[in-house]
mmCIF file of C-alpha atoms in Angstrom:
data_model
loop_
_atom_site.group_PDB
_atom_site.id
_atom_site.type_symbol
_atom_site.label_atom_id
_atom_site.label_comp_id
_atom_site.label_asym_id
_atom_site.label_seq_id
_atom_site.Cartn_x
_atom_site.Cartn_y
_atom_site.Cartn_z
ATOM 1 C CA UNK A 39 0.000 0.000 0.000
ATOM 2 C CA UNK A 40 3.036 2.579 1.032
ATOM 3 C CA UNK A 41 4.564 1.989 -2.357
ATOM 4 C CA UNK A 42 1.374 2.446 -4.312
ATOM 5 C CA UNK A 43 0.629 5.645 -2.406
ATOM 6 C CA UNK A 44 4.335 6.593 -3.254
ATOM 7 C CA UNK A 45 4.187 5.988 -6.654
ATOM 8 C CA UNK A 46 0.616 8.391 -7.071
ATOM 9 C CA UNK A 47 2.212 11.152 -4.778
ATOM 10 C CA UNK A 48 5.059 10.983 -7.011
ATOM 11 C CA UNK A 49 2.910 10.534 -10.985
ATOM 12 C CA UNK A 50 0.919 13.950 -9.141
ATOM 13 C CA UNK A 51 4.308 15.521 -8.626
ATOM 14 C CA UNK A 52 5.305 15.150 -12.028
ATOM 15 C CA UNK A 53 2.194 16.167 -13.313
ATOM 16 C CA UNK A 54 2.408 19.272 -11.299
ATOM 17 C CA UNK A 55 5.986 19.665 -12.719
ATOM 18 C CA UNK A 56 4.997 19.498 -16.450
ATOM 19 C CA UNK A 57 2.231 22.014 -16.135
ATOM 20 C CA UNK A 58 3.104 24.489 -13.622
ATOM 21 C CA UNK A 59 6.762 24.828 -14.207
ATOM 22 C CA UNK A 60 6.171 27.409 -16.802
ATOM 23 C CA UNK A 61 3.862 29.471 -14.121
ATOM 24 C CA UNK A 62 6.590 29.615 -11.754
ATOM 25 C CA UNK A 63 8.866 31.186 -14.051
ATOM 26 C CA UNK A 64 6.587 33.932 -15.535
ATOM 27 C CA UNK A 65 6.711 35.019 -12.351
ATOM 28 C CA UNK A 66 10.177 35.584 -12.068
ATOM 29 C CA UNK A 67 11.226 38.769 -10.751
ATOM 30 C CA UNK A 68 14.237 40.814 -11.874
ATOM 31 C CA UNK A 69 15.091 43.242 -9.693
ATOM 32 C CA UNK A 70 15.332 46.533 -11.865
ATOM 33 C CA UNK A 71 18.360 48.220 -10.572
ATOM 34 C CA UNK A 72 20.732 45.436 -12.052
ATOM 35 C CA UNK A 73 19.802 46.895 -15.432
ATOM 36 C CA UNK A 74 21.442 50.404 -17.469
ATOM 37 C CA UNK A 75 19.164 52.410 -19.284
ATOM 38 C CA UNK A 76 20.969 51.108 -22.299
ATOM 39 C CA UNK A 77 20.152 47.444 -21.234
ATOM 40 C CA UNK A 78 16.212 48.717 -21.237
ATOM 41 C CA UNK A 79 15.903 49.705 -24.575
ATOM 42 C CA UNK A 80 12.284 48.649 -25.998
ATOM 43 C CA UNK A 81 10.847 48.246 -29.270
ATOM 44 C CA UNK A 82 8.148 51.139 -29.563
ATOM 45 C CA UNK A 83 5.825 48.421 -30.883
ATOM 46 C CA UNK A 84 5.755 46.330 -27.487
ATOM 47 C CA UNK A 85 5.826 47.248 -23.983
ATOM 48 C CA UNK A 86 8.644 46.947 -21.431
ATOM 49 C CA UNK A 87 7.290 46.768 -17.527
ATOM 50 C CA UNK A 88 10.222 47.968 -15.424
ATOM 51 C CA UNK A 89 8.916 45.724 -13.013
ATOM 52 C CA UNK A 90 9.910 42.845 -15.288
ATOM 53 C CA UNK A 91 12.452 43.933 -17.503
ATOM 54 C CA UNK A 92 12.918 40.566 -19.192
ATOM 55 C CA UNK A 93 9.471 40.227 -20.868
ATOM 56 C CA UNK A 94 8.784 41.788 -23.868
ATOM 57 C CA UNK A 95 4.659 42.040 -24.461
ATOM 58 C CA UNK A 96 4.130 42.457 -28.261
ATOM 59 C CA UNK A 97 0.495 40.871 -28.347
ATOM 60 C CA UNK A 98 -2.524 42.280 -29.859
ATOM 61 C CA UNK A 99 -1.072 45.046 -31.949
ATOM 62 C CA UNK A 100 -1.442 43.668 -35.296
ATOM 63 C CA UNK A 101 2.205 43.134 -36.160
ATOM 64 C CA UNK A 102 2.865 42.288 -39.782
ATOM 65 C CA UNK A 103 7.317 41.106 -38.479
ATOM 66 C CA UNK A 104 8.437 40.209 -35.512
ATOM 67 C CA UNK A 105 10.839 43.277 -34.206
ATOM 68 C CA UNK A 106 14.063 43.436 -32.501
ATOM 69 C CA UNK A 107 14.198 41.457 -29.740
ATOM 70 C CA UNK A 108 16.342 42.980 -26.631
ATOM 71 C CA UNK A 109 19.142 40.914 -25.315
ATOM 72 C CA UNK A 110 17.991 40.654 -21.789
ATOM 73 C CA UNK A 111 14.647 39.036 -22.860
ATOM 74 C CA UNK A 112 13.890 36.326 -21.749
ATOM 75 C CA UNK A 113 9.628 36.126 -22.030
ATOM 76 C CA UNK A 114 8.433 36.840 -25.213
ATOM 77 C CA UNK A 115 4.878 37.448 -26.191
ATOM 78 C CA UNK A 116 3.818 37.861 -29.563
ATOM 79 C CA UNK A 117 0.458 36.215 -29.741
ATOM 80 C CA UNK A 118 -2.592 37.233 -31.459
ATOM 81 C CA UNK A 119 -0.852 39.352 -34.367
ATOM 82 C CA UNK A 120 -0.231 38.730 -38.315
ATOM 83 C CA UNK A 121 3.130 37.578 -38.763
ATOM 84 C CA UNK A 122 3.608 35.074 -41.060
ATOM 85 C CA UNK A 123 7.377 34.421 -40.767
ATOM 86 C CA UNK A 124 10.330 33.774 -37.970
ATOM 87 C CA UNK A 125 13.414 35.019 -39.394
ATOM 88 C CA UNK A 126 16.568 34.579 -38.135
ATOM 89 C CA UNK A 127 17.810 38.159 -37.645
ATOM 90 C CA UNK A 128 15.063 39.873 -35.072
ATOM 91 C CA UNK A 129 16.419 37.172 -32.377
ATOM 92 C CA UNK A 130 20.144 37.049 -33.082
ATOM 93 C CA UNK A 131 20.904 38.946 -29.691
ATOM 94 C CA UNK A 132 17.969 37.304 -27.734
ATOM 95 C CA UNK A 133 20.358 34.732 -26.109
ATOM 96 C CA UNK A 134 18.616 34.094 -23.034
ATOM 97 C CA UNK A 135 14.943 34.034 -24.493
ATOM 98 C CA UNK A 136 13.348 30.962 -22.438
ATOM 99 C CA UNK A 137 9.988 31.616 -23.665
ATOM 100 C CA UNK A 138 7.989 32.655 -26.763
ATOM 101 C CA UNK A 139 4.432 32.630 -27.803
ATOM 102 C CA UNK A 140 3.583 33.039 -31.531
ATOM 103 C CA UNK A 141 0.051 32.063 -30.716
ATOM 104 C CA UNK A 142 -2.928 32.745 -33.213
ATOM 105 C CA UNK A 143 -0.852 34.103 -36.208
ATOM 106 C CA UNK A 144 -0.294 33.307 -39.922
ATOM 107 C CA UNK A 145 2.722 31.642 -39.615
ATOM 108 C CA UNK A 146 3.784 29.169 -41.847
ATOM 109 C CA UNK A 147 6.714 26.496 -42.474
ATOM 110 C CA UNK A 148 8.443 28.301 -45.423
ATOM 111 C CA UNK A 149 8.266 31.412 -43.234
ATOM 112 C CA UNK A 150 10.728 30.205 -40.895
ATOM 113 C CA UNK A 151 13.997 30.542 -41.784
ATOM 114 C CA UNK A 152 16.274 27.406 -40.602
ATOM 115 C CA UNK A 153 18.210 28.144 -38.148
ATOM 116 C CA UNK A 154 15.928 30.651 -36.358
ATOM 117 C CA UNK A 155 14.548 28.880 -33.843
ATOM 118 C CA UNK A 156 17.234 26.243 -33.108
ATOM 119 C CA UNK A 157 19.785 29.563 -32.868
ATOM 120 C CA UNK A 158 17.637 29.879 -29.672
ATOM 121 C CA UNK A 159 19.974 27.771 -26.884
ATOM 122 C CA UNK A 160 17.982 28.116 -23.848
ATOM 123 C CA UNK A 161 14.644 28.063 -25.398
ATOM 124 C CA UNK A 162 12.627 26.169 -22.775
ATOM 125 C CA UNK A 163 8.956 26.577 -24.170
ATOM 126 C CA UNK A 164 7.220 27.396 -27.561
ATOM 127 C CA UNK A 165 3.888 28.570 -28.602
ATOM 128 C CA UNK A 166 2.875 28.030 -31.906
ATOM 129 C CA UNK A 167 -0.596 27.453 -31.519
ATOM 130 C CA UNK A 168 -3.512 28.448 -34.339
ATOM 131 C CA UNK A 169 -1.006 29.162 -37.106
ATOM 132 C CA UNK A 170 -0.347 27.653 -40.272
ATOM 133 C CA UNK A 171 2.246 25.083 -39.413
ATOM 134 C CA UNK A 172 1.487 22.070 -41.779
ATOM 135 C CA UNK A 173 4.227 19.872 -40.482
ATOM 136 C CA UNK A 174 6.215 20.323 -37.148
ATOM 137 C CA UNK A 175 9.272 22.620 -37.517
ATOM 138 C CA UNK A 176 12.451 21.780 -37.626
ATOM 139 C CA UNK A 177 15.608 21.870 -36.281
ATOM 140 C CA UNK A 178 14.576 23.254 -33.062
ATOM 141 C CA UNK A 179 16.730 23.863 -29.877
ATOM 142 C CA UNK A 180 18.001 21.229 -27.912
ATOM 143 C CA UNK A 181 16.963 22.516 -24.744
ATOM 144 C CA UNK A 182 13.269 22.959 -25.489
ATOM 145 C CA UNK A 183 10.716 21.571 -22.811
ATOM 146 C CA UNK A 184 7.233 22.269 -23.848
ATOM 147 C CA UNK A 185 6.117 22.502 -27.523
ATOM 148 C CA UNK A 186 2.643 23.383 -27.949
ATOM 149 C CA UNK A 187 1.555 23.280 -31.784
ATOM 150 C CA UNK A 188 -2.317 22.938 -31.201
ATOM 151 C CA UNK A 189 -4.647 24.138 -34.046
ATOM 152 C CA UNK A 190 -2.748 23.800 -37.343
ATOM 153 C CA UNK A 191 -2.406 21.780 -40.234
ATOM 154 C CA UNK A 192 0.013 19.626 -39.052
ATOM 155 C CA UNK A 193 -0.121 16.341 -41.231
ATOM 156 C CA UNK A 194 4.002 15.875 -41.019
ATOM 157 C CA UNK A 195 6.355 15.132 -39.078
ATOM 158 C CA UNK A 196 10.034 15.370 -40.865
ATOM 159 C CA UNK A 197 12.308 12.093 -39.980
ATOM 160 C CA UNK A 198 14.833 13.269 -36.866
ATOM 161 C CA UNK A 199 12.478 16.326 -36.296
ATOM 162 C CA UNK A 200 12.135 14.989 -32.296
ATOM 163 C CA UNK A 201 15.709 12.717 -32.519
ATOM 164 C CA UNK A 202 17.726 15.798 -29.984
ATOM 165 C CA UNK A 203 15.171 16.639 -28.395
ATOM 166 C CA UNK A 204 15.550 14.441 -24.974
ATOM 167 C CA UNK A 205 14.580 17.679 -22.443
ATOM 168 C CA UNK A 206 10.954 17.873 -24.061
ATOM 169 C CA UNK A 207 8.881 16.431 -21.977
ATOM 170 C CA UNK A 208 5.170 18.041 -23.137
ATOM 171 C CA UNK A 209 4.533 17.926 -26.973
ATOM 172 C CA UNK A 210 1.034 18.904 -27.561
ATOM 173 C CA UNK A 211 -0.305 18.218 -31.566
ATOM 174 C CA UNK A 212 -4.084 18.120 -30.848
ATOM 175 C CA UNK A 213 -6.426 19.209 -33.341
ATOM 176 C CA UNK A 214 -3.944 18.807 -36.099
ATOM 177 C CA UNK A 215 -4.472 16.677 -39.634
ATOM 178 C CA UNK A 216 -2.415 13.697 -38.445
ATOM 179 C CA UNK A 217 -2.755 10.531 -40.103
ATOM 180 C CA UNK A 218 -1.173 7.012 -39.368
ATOM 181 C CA UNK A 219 1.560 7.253 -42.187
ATOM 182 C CA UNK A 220 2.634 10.462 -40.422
ATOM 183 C CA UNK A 221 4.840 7.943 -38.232
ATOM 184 C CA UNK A 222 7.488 5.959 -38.707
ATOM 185 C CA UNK A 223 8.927 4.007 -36.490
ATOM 186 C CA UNK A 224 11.387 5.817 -35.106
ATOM 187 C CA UNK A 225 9.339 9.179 -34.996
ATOM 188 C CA UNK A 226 9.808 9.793 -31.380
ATOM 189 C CA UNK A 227 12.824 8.783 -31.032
ATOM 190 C CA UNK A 228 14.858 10.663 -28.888
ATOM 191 C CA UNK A 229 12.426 11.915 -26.589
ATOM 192 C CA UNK A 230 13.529 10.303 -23.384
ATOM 193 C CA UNK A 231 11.950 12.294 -20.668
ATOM 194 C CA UNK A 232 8.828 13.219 -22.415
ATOM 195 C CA UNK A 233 5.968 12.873 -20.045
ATOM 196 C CA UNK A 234 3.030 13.913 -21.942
ATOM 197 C CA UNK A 235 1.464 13.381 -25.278
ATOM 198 C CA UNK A 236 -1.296 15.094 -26.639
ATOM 199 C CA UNK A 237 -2.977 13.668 -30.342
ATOM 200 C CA UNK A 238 -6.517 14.985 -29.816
ATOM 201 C CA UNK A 239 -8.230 15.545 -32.478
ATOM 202 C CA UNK A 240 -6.526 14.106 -35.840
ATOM 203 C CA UNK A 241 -7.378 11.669 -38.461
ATOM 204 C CA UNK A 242 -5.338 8.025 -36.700
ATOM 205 C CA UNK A 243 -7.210 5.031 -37.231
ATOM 206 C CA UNK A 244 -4.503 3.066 -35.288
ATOM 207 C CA UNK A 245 -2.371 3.641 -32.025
ATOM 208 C CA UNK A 246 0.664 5.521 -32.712
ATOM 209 C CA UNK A 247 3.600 3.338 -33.019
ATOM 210 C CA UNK A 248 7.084 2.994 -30.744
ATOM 211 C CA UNK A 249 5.744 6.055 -27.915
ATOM 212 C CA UNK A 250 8.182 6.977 -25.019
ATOM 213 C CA UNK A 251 9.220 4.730 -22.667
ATOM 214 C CA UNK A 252 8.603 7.677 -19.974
ATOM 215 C CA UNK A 253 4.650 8.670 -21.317
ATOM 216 C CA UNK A 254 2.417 9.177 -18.522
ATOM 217 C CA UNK A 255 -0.357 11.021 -20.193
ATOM 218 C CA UNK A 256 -1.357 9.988 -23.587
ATOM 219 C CA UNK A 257 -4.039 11.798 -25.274
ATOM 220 C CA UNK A 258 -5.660 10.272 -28.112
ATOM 221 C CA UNK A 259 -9.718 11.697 -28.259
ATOM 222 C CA UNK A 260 -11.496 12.466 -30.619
ATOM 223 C CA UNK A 261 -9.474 10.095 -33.835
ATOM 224 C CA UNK A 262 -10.854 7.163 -35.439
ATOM 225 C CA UNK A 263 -9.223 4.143 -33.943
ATOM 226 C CA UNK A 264 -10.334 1.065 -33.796
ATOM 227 C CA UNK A 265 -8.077 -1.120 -32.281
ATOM 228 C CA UNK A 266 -5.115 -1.549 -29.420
ATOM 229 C CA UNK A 267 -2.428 -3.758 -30.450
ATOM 230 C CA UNK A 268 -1.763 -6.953 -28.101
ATOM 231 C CA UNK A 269 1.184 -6.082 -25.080
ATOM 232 C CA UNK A 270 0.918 -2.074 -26.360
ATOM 233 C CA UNK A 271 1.610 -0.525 -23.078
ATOM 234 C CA UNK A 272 4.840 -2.745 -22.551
ATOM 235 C CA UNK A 273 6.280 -0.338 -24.413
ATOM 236 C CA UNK A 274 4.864 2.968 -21.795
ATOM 237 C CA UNK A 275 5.152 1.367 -18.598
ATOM 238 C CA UNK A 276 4.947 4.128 -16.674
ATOM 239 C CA UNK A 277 1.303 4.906 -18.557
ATOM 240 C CA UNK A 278 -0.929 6.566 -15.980
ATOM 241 C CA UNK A 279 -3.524 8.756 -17.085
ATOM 242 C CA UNK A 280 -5.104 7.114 -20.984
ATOM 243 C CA UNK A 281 -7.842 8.867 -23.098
ATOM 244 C CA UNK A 282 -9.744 7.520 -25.523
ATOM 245 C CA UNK A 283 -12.676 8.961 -25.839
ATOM 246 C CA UNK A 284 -15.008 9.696 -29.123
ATOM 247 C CA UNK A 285 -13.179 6.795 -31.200
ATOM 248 C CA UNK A 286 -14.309 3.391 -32.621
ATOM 249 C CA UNK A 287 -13.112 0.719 -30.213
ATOM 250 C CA UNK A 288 -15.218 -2.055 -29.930
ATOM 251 C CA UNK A 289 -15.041 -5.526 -27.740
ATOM 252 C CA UNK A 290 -12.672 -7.028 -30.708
ATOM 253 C CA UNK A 291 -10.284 -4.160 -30.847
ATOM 254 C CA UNK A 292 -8.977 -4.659 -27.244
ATOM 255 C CA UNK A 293 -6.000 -6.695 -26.170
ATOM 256 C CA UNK A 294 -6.633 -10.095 -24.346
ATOM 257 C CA UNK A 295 -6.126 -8.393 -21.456
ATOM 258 C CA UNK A 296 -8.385 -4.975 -21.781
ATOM 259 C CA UNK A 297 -6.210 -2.330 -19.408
ATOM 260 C CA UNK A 298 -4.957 -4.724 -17.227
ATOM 261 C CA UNK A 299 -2.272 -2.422 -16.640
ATOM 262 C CA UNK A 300 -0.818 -1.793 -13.363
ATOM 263 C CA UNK A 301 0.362 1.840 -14.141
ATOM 264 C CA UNK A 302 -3.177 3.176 -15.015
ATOM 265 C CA UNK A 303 -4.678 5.348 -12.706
ATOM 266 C CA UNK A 304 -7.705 7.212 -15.071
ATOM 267 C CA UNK A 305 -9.236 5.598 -18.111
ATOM 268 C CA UNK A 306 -11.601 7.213 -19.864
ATOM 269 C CA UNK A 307 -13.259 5.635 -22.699
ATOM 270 C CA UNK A 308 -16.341 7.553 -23.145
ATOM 271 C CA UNK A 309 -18.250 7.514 -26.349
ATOM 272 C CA UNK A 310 -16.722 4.146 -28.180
ATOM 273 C CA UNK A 311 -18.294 0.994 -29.595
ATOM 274 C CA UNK A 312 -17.467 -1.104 -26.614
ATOM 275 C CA UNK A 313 -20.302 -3.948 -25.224
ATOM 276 C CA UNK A 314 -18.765 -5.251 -22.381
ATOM 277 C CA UNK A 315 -16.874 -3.786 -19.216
ATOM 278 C CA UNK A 316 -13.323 -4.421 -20.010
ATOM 279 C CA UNK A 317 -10.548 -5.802 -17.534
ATOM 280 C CA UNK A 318 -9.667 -3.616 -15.573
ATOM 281 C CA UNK A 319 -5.804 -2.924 -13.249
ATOM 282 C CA UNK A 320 -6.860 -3.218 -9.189
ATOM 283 C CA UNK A 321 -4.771 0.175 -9.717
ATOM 284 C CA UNK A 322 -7.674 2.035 -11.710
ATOM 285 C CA UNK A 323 -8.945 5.094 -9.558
ATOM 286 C CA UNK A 324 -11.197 6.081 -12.353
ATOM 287 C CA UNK A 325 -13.163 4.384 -15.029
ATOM 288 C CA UNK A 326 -15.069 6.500 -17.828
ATOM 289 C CA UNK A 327 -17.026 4.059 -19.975
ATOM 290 C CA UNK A 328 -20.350 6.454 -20.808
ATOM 291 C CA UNK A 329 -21.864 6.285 -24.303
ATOM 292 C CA UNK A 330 -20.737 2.890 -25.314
ATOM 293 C CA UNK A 331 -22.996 0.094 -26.021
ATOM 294 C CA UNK A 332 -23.013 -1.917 -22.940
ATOM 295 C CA UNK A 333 -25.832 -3.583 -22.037
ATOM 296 C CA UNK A 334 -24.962 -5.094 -18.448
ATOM 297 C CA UNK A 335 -21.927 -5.669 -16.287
ATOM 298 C CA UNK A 336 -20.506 -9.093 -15.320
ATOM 299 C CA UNK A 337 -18.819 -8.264 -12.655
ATOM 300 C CA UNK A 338 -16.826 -12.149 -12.584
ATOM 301 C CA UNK A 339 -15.099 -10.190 -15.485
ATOM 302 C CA UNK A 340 -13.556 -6.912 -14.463
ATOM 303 C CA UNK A 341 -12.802 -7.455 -10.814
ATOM 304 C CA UNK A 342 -9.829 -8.081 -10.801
ATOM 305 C CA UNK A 343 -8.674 -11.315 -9.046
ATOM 306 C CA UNK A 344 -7.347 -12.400 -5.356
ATOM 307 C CA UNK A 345 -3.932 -12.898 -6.895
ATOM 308 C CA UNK A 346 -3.701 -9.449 -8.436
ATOM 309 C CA UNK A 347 -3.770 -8.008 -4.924
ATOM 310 C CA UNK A 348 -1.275 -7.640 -2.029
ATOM 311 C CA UNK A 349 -1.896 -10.525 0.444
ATOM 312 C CA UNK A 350 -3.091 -7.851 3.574
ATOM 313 C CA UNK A 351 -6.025 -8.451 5.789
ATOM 314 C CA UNK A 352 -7.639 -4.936 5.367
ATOM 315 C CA UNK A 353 -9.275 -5.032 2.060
ATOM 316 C CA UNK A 354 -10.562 -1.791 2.268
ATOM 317 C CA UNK A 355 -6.835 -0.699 2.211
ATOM 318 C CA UNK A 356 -5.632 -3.553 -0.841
ATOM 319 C CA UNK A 357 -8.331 -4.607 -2.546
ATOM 320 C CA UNK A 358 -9.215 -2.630 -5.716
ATOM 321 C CA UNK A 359 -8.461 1.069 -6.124
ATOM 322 C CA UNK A 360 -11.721 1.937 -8.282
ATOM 323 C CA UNK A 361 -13.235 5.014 -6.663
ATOM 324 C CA UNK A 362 -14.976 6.744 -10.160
ATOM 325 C CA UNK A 363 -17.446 4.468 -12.178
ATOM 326 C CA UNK A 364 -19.145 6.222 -15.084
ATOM 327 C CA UNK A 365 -21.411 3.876 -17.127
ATOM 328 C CA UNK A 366 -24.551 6.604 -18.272
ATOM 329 C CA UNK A 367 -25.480 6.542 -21.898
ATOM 330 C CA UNK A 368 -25.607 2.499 -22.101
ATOM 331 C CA UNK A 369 -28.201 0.287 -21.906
ATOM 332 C CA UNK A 370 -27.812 -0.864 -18.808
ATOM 333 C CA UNK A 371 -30.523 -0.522 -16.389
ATOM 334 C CA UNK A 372 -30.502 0.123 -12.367
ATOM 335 C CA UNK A 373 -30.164 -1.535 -10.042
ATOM 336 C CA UNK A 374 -26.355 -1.538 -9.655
ATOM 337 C CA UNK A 375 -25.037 -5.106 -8.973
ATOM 338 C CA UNK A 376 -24.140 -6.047 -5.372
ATOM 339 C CA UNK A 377 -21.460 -7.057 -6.140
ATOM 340 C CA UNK A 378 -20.286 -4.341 -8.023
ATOM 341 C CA UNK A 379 -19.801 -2.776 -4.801
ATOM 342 C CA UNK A 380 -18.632 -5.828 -3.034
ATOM 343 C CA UNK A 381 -15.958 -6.032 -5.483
ATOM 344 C CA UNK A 382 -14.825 -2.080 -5.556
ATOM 345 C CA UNK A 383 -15.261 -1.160 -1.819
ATOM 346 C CA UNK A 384 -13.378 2.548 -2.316
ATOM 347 C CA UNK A 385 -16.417 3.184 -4.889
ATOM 348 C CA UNK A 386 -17.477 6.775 -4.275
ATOM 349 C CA UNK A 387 -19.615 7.314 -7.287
ATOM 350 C CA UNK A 388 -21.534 5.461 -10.362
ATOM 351 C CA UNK A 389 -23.067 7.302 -12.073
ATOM 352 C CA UNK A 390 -25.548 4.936 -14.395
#
């Protein structure tokens, strides 16, 4: 039980790392006397707060080019404008920049010029959200951590785009054009510590191929696929929080052993083809199965068995984890099973 409750404290930690990280640092505050009145020289499109002379706020003013870009920045906002290219020149100086967002623009891949982005050495996260972007860019800095390219047209991905790219650990390509020949099987190579994986909203029929050993949230809603291959997850061991909602998985699709995987902790596979409760991990905290096609539970099924459990006496404490249920837009009818509830004895809700 300790390690179990180590091992969530510690997939929570991470999680906290991967999304807050770049909230701490916004906040960063230099203090203003360490820097010359030459040092705080501003472009007259943006605006320089003395407060925090390392940002640079250049969104919302309908900017055509990005302008010179101070030395001492090191946040760089550029969002919501109409630039359509990334040249290498406007950031030559920008040395230190940890942090740009080219949000909701008209930016496009023959508008960057090639080495303007990877010139970038301590680039730790980039924006490129709602732009034009129909494959992921490339080269890009070694030292980049988060890259966000929601909202284009991304149906590419260059060979070696991710292969030096082992500090990103958040790559988000949801609502893109992706298709299954989009990977090979060395796509993500390289990406050794990344920790979350977002595919929302493309065109895959089928599971990408040869993931991260280090994945803990994979985010696949909202595609077409049909099917999970047999022993999948051996390759993402460390798998804890799986979406697959608003695909086509049916009862055929799954691997003999459903998610019988230890290092699952939320499953949600809401709106899918499915007609039976599938097996379940005595790990699984919470189960989304709404808007399938299941007609009743058999409970013999998805509990998961004595010998899947620690041998303790409090089975309150070590018997199975399941605390969410959701099973509404089925065709399964109330009561709930008794044993349902005998079996998952931390059960806090089902909602049918």
């Amino acid at each position: 039980m300790a390690g179990t409750i180590c091992f969530i404290m510690w997939v929570l930690f991470i999680t906290d790392t991967v999304w807050s990280r770049s909230v701490r640092q916004v906040y960063e505050v230099h203090d203003s006397d360490d820097w010359t009145i030459h040092d705080f020289e501003c472009p007259m499109e943006c605006f320089c707060p003395p407060s925090f002379p390392t940002a640079l706020y250049c969104e919302n003013r309908g900017l055509k080019e990005i302008p010179a870009i101070p030395s001492r920045i090191w946040y760089l906002y550029l969002q919501n404008n109409l630039i359509e290219t990334i040249p290498e020149k406007p950031s030559e100086n920008a040395t230190q920049l940890r942090w740009i967002n080219l949000n909701k623009n008209k930016i496009t891949n023959y508008g960057i010029e090639k080495g303007a982005l990877s010139q970038l050495k301590k680039l730790l996260f980039l924006f490129l959200e709602d732009n034009e972007l129909e494959e992921v860019p490339s080269p890009l800095p070694r030292s980049l951590e988060q890259l966000q390219l929601a909202r284009n047209k991304v149906s590419r991905i260059p060979q070696g785009t991710f292969s030096s790219l082992e500090n990103l650990t958040l790559l988000d390509l949801q609502n893109n054009k992706l298709v299954d020949n989009a990977f090979q099987r060395d796509t993500f190579k390289g990406l050794k510590n990344l920790m979350q994986l977002n595919m929302a909203k493309n065109a895959l029929r089928n599971m990408p191929p040869r993931l991260p050993a280090n994945t803990m949230q994979l985010f696949l809603d909202n595609n077409s696929i049909e099917g999970i291959p047999e022993n999948y997850f051996n390759v993402i061991p460390k798998v804890a929080f799986l979406r697959l909602n608003h695909n086509k998985l049916s009862d055929e699709g799954l691997p003999s052993r459903g998610f019988d995987v230890s290092s699952i902790l939320d499953l949600q596979l809401s709106h899918n083809q499915l007609t039976k409760v599938p097996r379940i991990s005595a790990h699984l905290q919470h189960l989304h199965l709404d808007h399938n096609k299941i007609k009743s539970v058999n409970v013999s099924v998805i509990c998961p068995s004595p010998s899947m459990l620690p041998a303790e006496r409090d089975s309150f404490s070590y018997g199975p984890h399941l605390r969410y249920l959701r099973l509404d837009g089925n065709e399964i009818k109330p009561p709930i099973p008794m044993a349902l509830m005998t079996c998952f004895r931390l059960l806090q809700a089902v909602i049918i």
